[in-house]
Short mmCIF file of C-alpha atoms and ligand atoms in Angstrom, two decimals:
data_model
loop_
_atom_site.label_atom_id
_atom_site.label_comp_id
_atom_site.label_asym_id
_atom_site.label_seq_id
_atom_site.Cartn_x
_atom_site.Cartn_y
_atom_site.Cartn_z
CA MET A 1049 111.91 114.73 113.86
CA LEU A 1050 114.24 112.03 115.16
CA LEU A 1051 112.75 108.79 116.48
CA THR A 1052 115.15 106.57 118.34
CA ASN A 1053 115.42 103.00 119.54
CA LEU A 1054 112.97 101.42 117.06
CA ILE A 1055 112.63 97.81 115.94
CA LEU A 1056 111.77 98.05 112.20
CA PRO A 1057 109.83 95.72 109.93
CA GLY A 1058 111.99 93.15 108.17
CA ARG A 1059 115.14 93.91 110.24
CA GLY A 1060 114.89 91.39 113.12
CA THR A 1061 113.77 92.04 116.64
CA THR A 1062 117.10 92.56 118.35
CA ASN A 1063 118.80 95.53 116.63
CA PRO A 1064 117.18 98.95 117.12
CA PHE A 1065 117.34 101.80 114.63
CA ASP A 1066 116.96 105.59 114.65
CA VAL A 1067 114.69 107.06 111.99
CA GLU A 1068 114.72 110.71 110.98
CA VAL A 1069 111.65 112.22 109.33
CA SER A 1070 111.89 115.60 107.59
CA ASP A 1071 109.33 117.97 108.95
CA ALA A 1072 109.28 119.98 105.65
CA THR A 1073 108.70 117.07 103.24
CA SER A 1074 107.28 114.38 105.61
CA LYS A 1075 109.72 111.88 104.10
CA ILE A 1076 112.14 109.55 105.80
CA SER A 1077 115.47 111.28 105.55
CA SER A 1078 117.65 108.65 107.26
CA ILE A 1079 117.55 105.17 108.89
CA LYS A 1080 120.59 104.30 110.94
CA PRO A 1081 121.44 101.65 113.62
CA THR A 1082 120.95 103.17 117.12
CA SER A 1083 124.40 104.37 118.06
CA THR A 1084 123.94 104.88 121.83
CA PRO A 1085 122.31 101.82 123.35
CA SER A 1086 119.21 102.70 125.40
CA THR A 1087 118.34 101.30 128.79
CA THR A 1088 114.67 101.57 127.94
CA PRO A 1089 112.81 98.88 125.91
CA PRO A 1090 112.68 99.66 122.18
CA SER A 1091 109.45 100.58 120.39
CA ARG A 1092 108.24 98.46 117.50
CA VAL A 1093 107.35 100.04 114.11
CA ILE A 1094 104.56 98.30 112.15
CA PRO A 1095 102.63 99.29 109.02
CA THR A 1096 99.47 101.30 109.53
CA LEU A 1097 96.09 99.62 109.32
CA CYS A 1098 93.13 99.66 106.82
CA HIS A 1099 89.42 99.10 107.22
CA PRO A 1100 88.37 97.41 103.96
CA HIS A 1101 84.68 97.43 105.01
CA ILE A 1102 83.05 99.68 107.67
CA HIS A 1103 79.63 101.36 107.88
CA LEU A 1104 80.00 105.07 108.58
CA ASP A 1105 76.42 105.99 109.16
CA LYS A 1106 75.25 103.32 111.60
CA PRO A 1107 77.94 102.78 114.26
CA PHE A 1108 77.32 103.26 118.02
CA LEU A 1109 73.53 103.35 117.69
CA LEU A 1110 73.25 101.17 120.74
CA THR A 1111 75.71 103.17 122.79
CA ALA A 1112 74.65 106.67 121.76
CA HIS A 1113 73.92 108.21 125.12
CA ASN A 1114 72.60 111.48 123.91
CA GLU A 1115 70.12 112.41 126.61
CA GLY A 1116 69.91 116.17 127.07
CA GLU A 1117 71.88 116.83 123.82
CA ASP A 1118 70.37 117.98 120.57
CA LEU A 1119 70.87 114.53 119.01
CA PRO A 1120 68.50 111.65 118.45
CA ASP A 1121 68.13 108.81 120.90
CA TYR A 1122 68.29 105.17 119.87
CA LEU A 1123 68.35 103.35 123.18
CA ASP A 1124 64.77 102.11 122.76
CA LEU A 1125 66.00 100.21 119.68
CA ALA A 1126 68.19 97.89 121.70
CA PRO A 1127 67.83 94.29 120.42
CA LYS A 1128 65.14 92.13 121.99
CA ASP A 1129 65.92 88.75 120.32
CA GLY A 1130 69.18 89.68 118.52
CA SER A 1131 68.03 88.22 115.22
CA PHE A 1132 68.95 89.21 111.71
CA ALA A 1133 65.36 90.14 110.85
CA GLU A 1134 65.27 92.32 113.99
CA ALA A 1135 68.55 94.00 113.03
CA LEU A 1136 67.09 94.91 109.68
CA THR A 1137 63.91 96.41 111.16
CA LYS A 1138 65.56 98.16 114.09
CA THR A 1139 68.25 99.70 111.84
CA ALA A 1140 65.52 100.80 109.39
CA GLU A 1141 63.73 102.53 112.24
CA ALA A 1142 67.03 104.13 113.38
CA LYS A 1143 67.59 105.59 109.94
CA THR A 1144 64.29 107.62 110.21
CA ARG A 1145 65.95 109.57 113.11
CA TYR A 1146 69.36 110.33 111.53
CA THR A 1147 70.21 114.05 111.49
CA ARG A 1148 73.31 115.59 109.98
CA ALA A 1149 74.65 116.59 113.36
CA ASP A 1150 74.17 113.04 114.60
CA LEU A 1151 75.79 111.44 111.55
CA LEU A 1152 78.81 113.77 111.96
CA HIS A 1153 78.93 113.07 115.67
CA ARG A 1154 78.92 109.25 115.47
CA GLY A 1155 80.90 109.18 112.20
CA SER A 1156 83.64 111.28 113.65
CA GLN A 1157 83.85 109.04 116.73
CA LEU A 1158 84.22 106.02 114.37
CA ILE A 1159 87.00 107.64 112.33
CA ALA A 1160 88.78 109.15 115.36
CA GLU A 1161 88.77 105.84 117.28
CA SER A 1162 90.04 104.10 114.16
CA ILE A 1163 92.93 106.62 113.83
CA GLN A 1164 93.77 105.96 117.49
CA ALA A 1165 93.97 102.27 116.61
CA GLY A 1166 96.40 102.99 113.71
CA VAL A 1167 94.02 103.08 110.75
CA THR A 1168 95.06 105.39 107.90
CA SER A 1169 92.62 104.25 105.17
CA MET A 1170 89.12 102.89 105.07
CA ARG A 1171 86.27 101.93 102.75
CA ALA A 1172 83.30 103.65 104.42
CA PHE A 1173 79.76 102.72 103.44
CA VAL A 1174 77.20 105.43 103.30
CA GLU A 1175 73.56 104.50 102.56
CA VAL A 1176 71.25 106.08 100.00
CA ASP A 1177 67.54 105.13 99.97
CA HIS A 1178 64.08 106.72 100.16
CA VAL A 1179 64.46 107.31 103.88
CA THR A 1180 68.00 108.71 104.24
CA ARG A 1181 68.15 110.22 100.66
CA PHE A 1182 71.54 112.00 100.57
CA ILE A 1183 72.07 112.86 104.22
CA CYS A 1184 74.56 110.07 104.90
CA VAL A 1185 76.57 110.81 101.72
CA GLU A 1186 76.80 114.53 102.56
CA ALA A 1187 77.98 113.74 106.12
CA GLY A 1188 80.45 111.22 104.75
CA ILE A 1189 81.93 113.87 102.37
CA GLU A 1190 82.33 116.33 105.24
CA LEU A 1191 84.05 113.73 107.42
CA ARG A 1192 86.26 112.56 104.54
CA ARG A 1193 87.51 116.18 104.17
CA ARG A 1194 87.86 116.76 107.96
CA PHE A 1195 90.16 113.81 108.46
CA LYS A 1196 92.01 113.82 105.14
CA GLU A 1197 95.56 114.24 106.50
CA GLN A 1198 95.16 111.36 109.03
CA CYS A 1199 92.94 108.88 107.21
CA TYR A 1200 91.87 108.38 103.59
CA VAL A 1201 88.12 107.82 103.71
CA GLN A 1202 87.14 106.14 100.49
CA LEU A 1203 83.34 106.52 100.26
CA CYS A 1204 81.12 103.71 98.98
CA VAL A 1205 77.58 104.85 98.06
CA PHE A 1206 75.66 101.95 99.25
CA ALA A 1207 72.20 100.46 98.66
CA GLN A 1208 71.45 98.55 101.86
CA ASP A 1209 67.77 98.38 100.70
CA PRO A 1210 66.37 96.93 97.45
CA VAL A 1211 66.90 98.75 94.20
CA ILE A 1212 64.78 96.39 92.12
CA ASN A 1213 61.87 95.13 94.29
CA ASP A 1214 59.07 97.66 93.98
CA GLU A 1215 57.18 96.24 96.93
CA LYS A 1216 60.09 97.75 98.97
CA HIS A 1217 60.61 101.08 97.14
CA GLY A 1218 62.98 99.50 94.53
CA THR A 1219 62.62 102.01 91.74
CA GLU A 1220 62.66 105.05 94.11
CA ASN A 1221 65.85 103.71 95.86
CA ARG A 1222 67.50 102.99 92.47
CA GLU A 1223 66.79 106.41 91.12
CA LEU A 1224 68.23 108.08 94.23
CA MET A 1225 71.36 105.91 94.08
CA GLU A 1226 71.82 106.92 90.51
CA GLU A 1227 71.32 110.58 91.34
CA ALA A 1228 73.88 110.35 94.20
CA LEU A 1229 76.41 108.78 91.87
CA ARG A 1230 76.05 111.65 89.45
CA ARG A 1231 75.69 114.52 91.90
CA PHE A 1232 78.56 113.57 94.28
CA ARG A 1233 80.84 111.74 91.91
CA SER A 1234 83.97 113.71 92.65
CA ASP A 1235 83.88 112.49 96.29
CA ILE A 1236 82.76 108.94 95.69
CA ASP A 1237 84.94 105.95 94.72
CA VAL A 1238 82.69 102.87 95.01
CA VAL A 1239 79.21 101.62 94.16
CA GLY A 1240 77.86 99.11 96.71
CA SER A 1241 74.73 96.96 96.94
CA THR A 1242 73.13 94.14 98.89
CA PRO A 1243 71.45 91.70 96.45
CA TYR A 1244 70.12 89.46 99.20
CA VAL A 1245 67.63 92.06 100.46
CA GLU A 1246 65.72 91.93 97.15
CA GLY A 1247 63.66 88.80 97.59
CA ASP A 1248 63.63 86.26 94.81
CA GLU A 1249 66.60 85.10 92.75
CA GLY A 1250 65.59 86.97 89.62
CA MET A 1251 65.58 90.25 91.46
CA GLN A 1252 68.91 89.48 93.09
CA ARG A 1253 70.41 88.92 89.61
CA ARG A 1254 69.03 92.17 88.40
CA ASN A 1255 70.46 93.99 91.40
CA ILE A 1256 73.91 92.61 90.60
CA GLU A 1257 73.63 93.54 86.89
CA TRP A 1258 72.48 97.05 87.76
CA ALA A 1259 75.42 97.58 90.20
CA VAL A 1260 78.03 96.31 87.65
CA GLU A 1261 76.55 98.62 84.98
CA LYS A 1262 76.64 101.63 87.28
CA ALA A 1263 80.18 101.04 88.45
CA MET A 1264 81.34 100.77 84.89
CA GLU A 1265 79.35 103.83 83.75
CA HIS A 1266 80.97 106.00 86.51
CA GLY A 1267 84.39 104.41 86.47
CA MET A 1268 84.12 103.29 90.10
CA HIS A 1269 85.07 100.25 92.24
CA LEU A 1270 82.32 97.76 93.02
CA ASP A 1271 81.32 96.19 96.40
CA PHE A 1272 78.72 93.54 97.16
CA HIS A 1273 77.34 92.30 100.45
CA LEU A 1274 76.69 88.79 99.12
CA ASP A 1275 75.41 85.27 99.89
CA TYR A 1276 75.06 86.07 103.65
CA ASN A 1277 73.54 82.76 104.61
CA LEU A 1278 74.35 79.18 105.48
CA ASP A 1279 71.50 77.66 103.51
CA PRO A 1280 72.68 74.82 101.20
CA SER A 1281 69.49 75.14 99.19
CA SER A 1282 70.13 78.81 98.30
CA LYS A 1283 71.79 79.47 94.97
CA PRO A 1284 75.25 81.13 95.49
CA MET A 1285 75.09 84.61 93.78
CA ILE A 1286 78.87 84.74 93.58
CA CYS A 1287 78.59 82.65 90.39
CA HIS A 1288 76.33 85.25 88.87
CA VAL A 1289 78.58 88.11 89.83
CA ILE A 1290 81.55 86.32 88.05
CA GLU A 1291 79.32 85.71 85.01
CA VAL A 1292 78.15 89.30 84.74
CA LEU A 1293 81.71 90.68 85.17
CA LYS A 1294 82.94 88.38 82.39
CA GLN A 1295 80.08 89.20 80.02
CA SER A 1296 80.55 92.98 80.61
CA ASN A 1297 84.26 92.60 79.93
CA TRP A 1298 85.12 94.16 83.30
CA THR A 1299 88.82 93.24 83.22
CA GLN A 1300 89.35 95.36 80.06
CA ARG A 1301 86.73 98.05 80.44
CA ALA A 1302 86.81 98.88 84.09
CA MET A 1303 90.47 100.09 83.97
CA GLY A 1304 91.73 98.24 87.07
CA LYS A 1305 88.77 99.02 89.32
CA ALA A 1306 88.46 96.51 92.09
CA VAL A 1307 85.52 94.27 93.04
CA VAL A 1308 85.01 93.27 96.62
CA ILE A 1309 82.66 90.61 97.92
CA GLY A 1310 81.73 90.86 101.65
CA HIS A 1311 80.41 88.20 104.00
CA CYS A 1312 79.83 85.39 101.40
CA SER A 1313 79.31 82.93 104.19
CA ARG A 1314 77.45 80.56 101.79
CA MET A 1315 80.90 79.88 100.25
CA THR A 1316 82.03 78.15 103.47
CA MET A 1317 79.75 75.28 102.42
CA PHE A 1318 81.51 74.78 99.04
CA SER A 1319 83.45 71.56 98.61
CA THR A 1320 87.16 71.69 97.76
CA GLU A 1321 86.31 71.06 94.10
CA GLU A 1322 83.72 73.78 94.02
CA THR A 1323 86.14 76.25 95.61
CA GLU A 1324 88.89 75.27 93.13
CA LYS A 1325 86.48 75.79 90.27
CA LEU A 1326 85.48 79.18 91.54
CA ALA A 1327 89.08 80.22 92.04
CA LYS A 1328 90.04 79.02 88.57
CA GLU A 1329 87.23 80.97 86.98
CA ILE A 1330 88.42 84.21 88.75
CA HIS A 1331 92.03 83.54 87.84
CA ASP A 1332 91.31 82.56 84.16
CA ALA A 1333 89.24 85.71 83.55
CA LYS A 1334 91.85 87.79 85.55
CA LEU A 1335 88.98 89.31 87.55
CA PRO A 1336 90.21 91.79 90.27
CA ILE A 1337 87.93 90.20 92.84
CA SER A 1338 88.77 90.22 96.61
CA PHE A 1339 86.84 88.61 99.43
CA VAL A 1340 86.38 90.36 102.75
CA GLY A 1341 85.61 88.18 105.75
CA LEU A 1342 83.62 89.94 108.44
CA PRO A 1343 83.93 87.58 111.38
CA THR A 1344 82.55 89.67 114.24
CA SER A 1345 79.28 90.11 112.37
CA ASP A 1346 79.21 86.59 110.85
CA LEU A 1347 79.78 84.82 114.23
CA PHE A 1348 77.00 86.84 115.75
CA MET A 1349 74.49 86.33 112.93
CA MET A 1350 75.11 82.98 111.43
CA GLY A 1351 74.28 79.56 112.83
CA ARG A 1352 71.06 80.45 114.58
CA PRO A 1353 68.96 77.51 115.96
CA GLY A 1354 65.73 76.66 114.30
CA ASP A 1355 62.26 76.62 115.93
CA GLY A 1356 62.10 74.19 118.88
CA ASP A 1357 65.82 73.65 118.86
CA TRP A 1358 67.52 74.80 122.08
CA GLY A 1359 70.58 75.73 120.13
CA GLY A 1360 73.35 73.70 121.80
CA SER A 1361 74.87 73.16 118.44
CA ARG A 1362 75.53 76.33 116.41
CA PRO A 1363 77.65 75.84 113.38
CA ARG A 1364 78.96 79.27 112.37
CA GLY A 1365 80.19 80.19 108.94
CA THR A 1366 82.65 82.94 108.09
CA LEU A 1367 84.99 82.98 105.16
CA GLN A 1368 88.14 81.04 105.97
CA VAL A 1369 90.26 83.83 104.67
CA LEU A 1370 93.73 82.36 105.27
CA GLU A 1371 92.94 79.24 103.26
CA LEU A 1372 91.46 81.34 100.46
CA ILE A 1373 94.79 83.20 100.26
CA ARG A 1374 97.22 80.32 100.76
CA ARG A 1375 95.46 77.40 99.12
CA PHE A 1376 93.27 78.96 96.44
CA LYS A 1377 95.51 81.99 95.78
CA LEU A 1378 92.54 84.30 96.05
CA ASN A 1379 92.72 87.94 97.32
CA ALA A 1380 91.16 88.12 100.71
CA CYS A 1381 91.25 90.21 103.90
CA ILE A 1382 89.14 90.89 106.97
CA GLY A 1383 87.09 93.88 108.14
CA ILE A 1384 85.16 95.25 111.15
CA ASN A 1385 81.80 95.92 109.26
CA ASN A 1386 79.68 97.15 112.10
CA VAL A 1387 80.12 98.31 115.68
CA GLY A 1388 77.47 99.15 118.32
CA ASN A 1389 74.35 98.34 116.30
CA ALA A 1390 71.84 95.56 116.00
CA PHE A 1391 73.89 93.84 113.32
CA THR A 1392 76.94 93.65 115.56
CA PRO A 1393 76.37 94.94 119.05
CA TRP A 1394 79.80 93.94 120.27
CA GLY A 1395 83.42 94.70 119.37
CA SER A 1396 85.54 97.80 118.76
CA VAL A 1397 86.94 99.51 115.68
CA ASP A 1398 90.44 98.13 116.34
CA PRO A 1399 91.59 95.98 113.48
CA LEU A 1400 94.33 94.43 115.62
CA ARG A 1401 91.65 92.97 117.94
CA LEU A 1402 89.95 91.63 114.86
CA ALA A 1403 93.11 89.96 113.66
CA SER A 1404 93.55 88.57 117.17
CA LEU A 1405 90.02 87.06 117.03
CA GLY A 1406 91.14 85.51 113.73
CA VAL A 1407 93.73 83.38 115.54
CA GLY A 1408 90.88 81.53 117.21
CA VAL A 1409 88.30 81.67 114.49
CA TYR A 1410 90.64 80.40 111.74
CA GLN A 1411 92.59 78.15 114.08
CA ALA A 1412 95.65 79.88 112.97
CA GLY A 1413 98.31 79.60 115.65
CA THR A 1414 101.79 79.95 114.03
CA PRO A 1415 103.76 83.16 114.00
CA GLN A 1416 103.47 83.02 110.11
CA ASP A 1417 99.67 82.81 110.54
CA ALA A 1418 99.83 85.88 112.77
CA GLU A 1419 101.84 87.70 110.19
CA LEU A 1420 99.31 86.86 107.47
CA LEU A 1421 96.43 87.96 109.74
CA PHE A 1422 98.23 91.26 110.19
CA GLU A 1423 98.49 91.62 106.41
CA CYS A 1424 94.75 91.01 106.23
CA ILE A 1425 94.16 94.19 108.24
CA SER A 1426 96.86 96.25 106.56
CA ALA A 1427 98.39 95.81 103.10
CA LEU A 1428 96.02 93.09 101.81
CA ALA A 1429 93.07 95.15 102.99
CA GLN A 1430 94.33 98.19 101.18
CA GLU A 1431 94.89 96.18 98.00
CA ALA A 1432 91.42 94.77 98.12
CA ILE A 1433 89.83 98.21 98.04
CA GLY A 1434 92.03 99.39 95.19
CA LEU A 1435 94.32 101.76 97.10
CA GLU A 1436 98.02 101.85 97.21
CA ASP A 1437 100.84 103.79 98.86
CA ILE A 1438 99.07 104.47 102.14
CA VAL A 1439 99.88 101.29 103.98
CA VAL A 1440 103.54 100.56 103.36
CA ARG A 1441 105.09 97.32 104.46
CA SER A 1442 108.64 98.53 105.11
CA LEU A 1443 110.49 101.77 105.87
CA GLU A 1444 112.83 103.19 103.14
CA GLU A 1445 114.94 106.31 103.07
CA GLY A 1446 113.34 108.84 100.75
CA ALA A 1447 109.85 107.33 101.06
CA ASN A 1448 106.84 109.11 102.42
CA ALA A 1449 106.73 108.67 106.27
CA LEU A 1450 103.58 106.89 107.43
CA PHE A 1451 103.91 104.15 109.97
CA MET A 1452 102.76 103.10 113.49
CA VAL A 1453 105.02 103.11 116.48
CA VAL A 1454 104.08 100.77 119.35
CA GLY A 1455 105.67 101.64 122.61
CA ASN A 1456 106.79 99.19 125.32
CA ASP A 1457 106.67 100.02 129.09
CA GLU A 1458 109.63 99.24 131.31
CA THR A 1459 107.64 98.00 134.24
CA ILE A 1460 104.05 97.17 135.14
CA ASN A 1461 101.98 99.81 136.89
CA ILE A 1462 98.95 99.02 139.01
CA ASN A 1463 96.71 101.92 139.91
CA GLY A 1464 99.47 104.40 139.11
CA LYS A 1465 102.03 102.60 141.33
CA ASP A 1466 105.13 101.09 139.77
CA THR A 1467 105.41 97.40 140.83
CA GLY A 1468 108.93 97.11 139.55
CA ILE A 1469 107.83 93.94 137.66
CA PRO A 1470 109.29 94.08 134.08
CA ALA A 1471 106.57 94.58 131.54
CA ARG A 1472 106.24 92.11 128.65
CA LYS A 1473 107.69 93.60 125.47
CA ARG A 1474 105.87 93.47 122.06
CA LEU A 1475 108.58 93.23 119.57
CA SER A 1476 107.23 90.97 116.72
CA VAL A 1477 104.08 91.16 114.60
CA ALA A 1478 102.90 88.00 116.25
CA ASP A 1479 103.18 89.73 119.66
CA MET A 1480 100.82 92.47 118.32
CA VAL A 1481 98.24 89.92 116.88
CA TRP A 1482 98.25 87.46 119.76
CA ASP A 1483 97.75 90.18 122.40
CA PRO A 1484 97.17 93.60 120.82
CA PRO A 1485 98.70 96.61 122.56
CA GLU A 1486 96.54 99.23 124.21
CA LEU A 1487 95.57 102.19 122.09
CA SER A 1488 97.60 104.47 124.38
CA GLN A 1489 100.79 102.55 123.30
CA ARG A 1490 100.17 103.25 119.58
CA ARG A 1491 101.11 106.33 117.64
CA VAL A 1492 100.93 107.02 113.90
CA VAL A 1493 103.83 109.04 112.49
CA GLY A 1494 103.38 111.01 109.25
CA LYS A 1495 100.49 112.16 107.15
CA VAL A 1496 98.29 110.57 104.43
CA ASN A 1497 99.72 112.05 101.33
CA LEU A 1498 97.34 110.96 98.61
CA SER A 1499 96.14 113.37 96.01
CA ARG A 1500 92.79 112.74 94.54
ZN1 ZN B 2190 78.63 95.61 105.72
#
């Protein structure tokens, strides 16, 4: 396969190249400057994208128009007040209706739309508890196999519900999680939990200790939904996570397995000194911790007005990921989290649109900021979840071919009619982040070639 007239990463935006990919080996066999200049605009090659944090079992609940089909309906569960408490109850009710066909239906839509956007790897959360039992994991495994050449689906078996608090089925949920980890271990990479759903601080601590122990026992990565609040009186659990990882000697014993902290909006209230202290602790202990900012969910959920307050002032909180990376030298990236459910009714699965939102949210307007935001949805996201070699930053002869080509139109069409007006060209990474290209302009070349 010969691809011509391409602007390549790290080689400027003016000189196009031709790239040949071997059909037999799927490797890049040659990269040469384009010999015959083209009159059409060049296409731009960019690295493929990665979801570091996305829920596979609860997308598109609010938009599942399944009338007349043999699939459950969720439209009566549309939010009434849009609150966090309501999201928890509505989603808990939704789970009682999940069927295998339905999970495969919505899950395949999530993965297929992600692939259209250029995603070639993801950490997908599948819930286990006394209601869903193993139905989400089993659907996740089937989807992981179905899409394996186009997208590596790393499954995180996830306790969205308490695993300690027995007033909320803690023991039952915990035992089911442990059984899932044993029974499906060849298809599972990650143990995930949500300490803040437990109730009191003591139970939150025990949730963290249990998850660390299970991840080490099974040799898996670890992922927490943590400190999802803007309450200065709440005790940040990130400190306990660090403590437990140090005490359990994670760095030596977990053999390079990664730890991801999602949300963590409470950390936005840390002073400079507190953030420096936290970063130093992580660095000193060489803990492989990464933070994942989830701005579409955080903006929607955080900063709610109190009783009697009309809500004119709504201070939001979402991890300021670019500062975490640049100033505090922490590993960080951004993720979609939820789409089309009561936790996040809005948005799409497109990571480029998320990066674009980051320009405004993080007040990051330079081309270098745009490039770092792009890294946060590609290579840095992949590193955070402990993968390598799927997202590649640059094209090299002899390397496995897996990259995205973004096309450029010559002229602007309106309702199928050519206006003759020259179309804007997207040639730099900043062009992609500031105003993401339509999905129809994107194409992933190559296959995911990861043996596991
Ligand atoms: Zn999440």
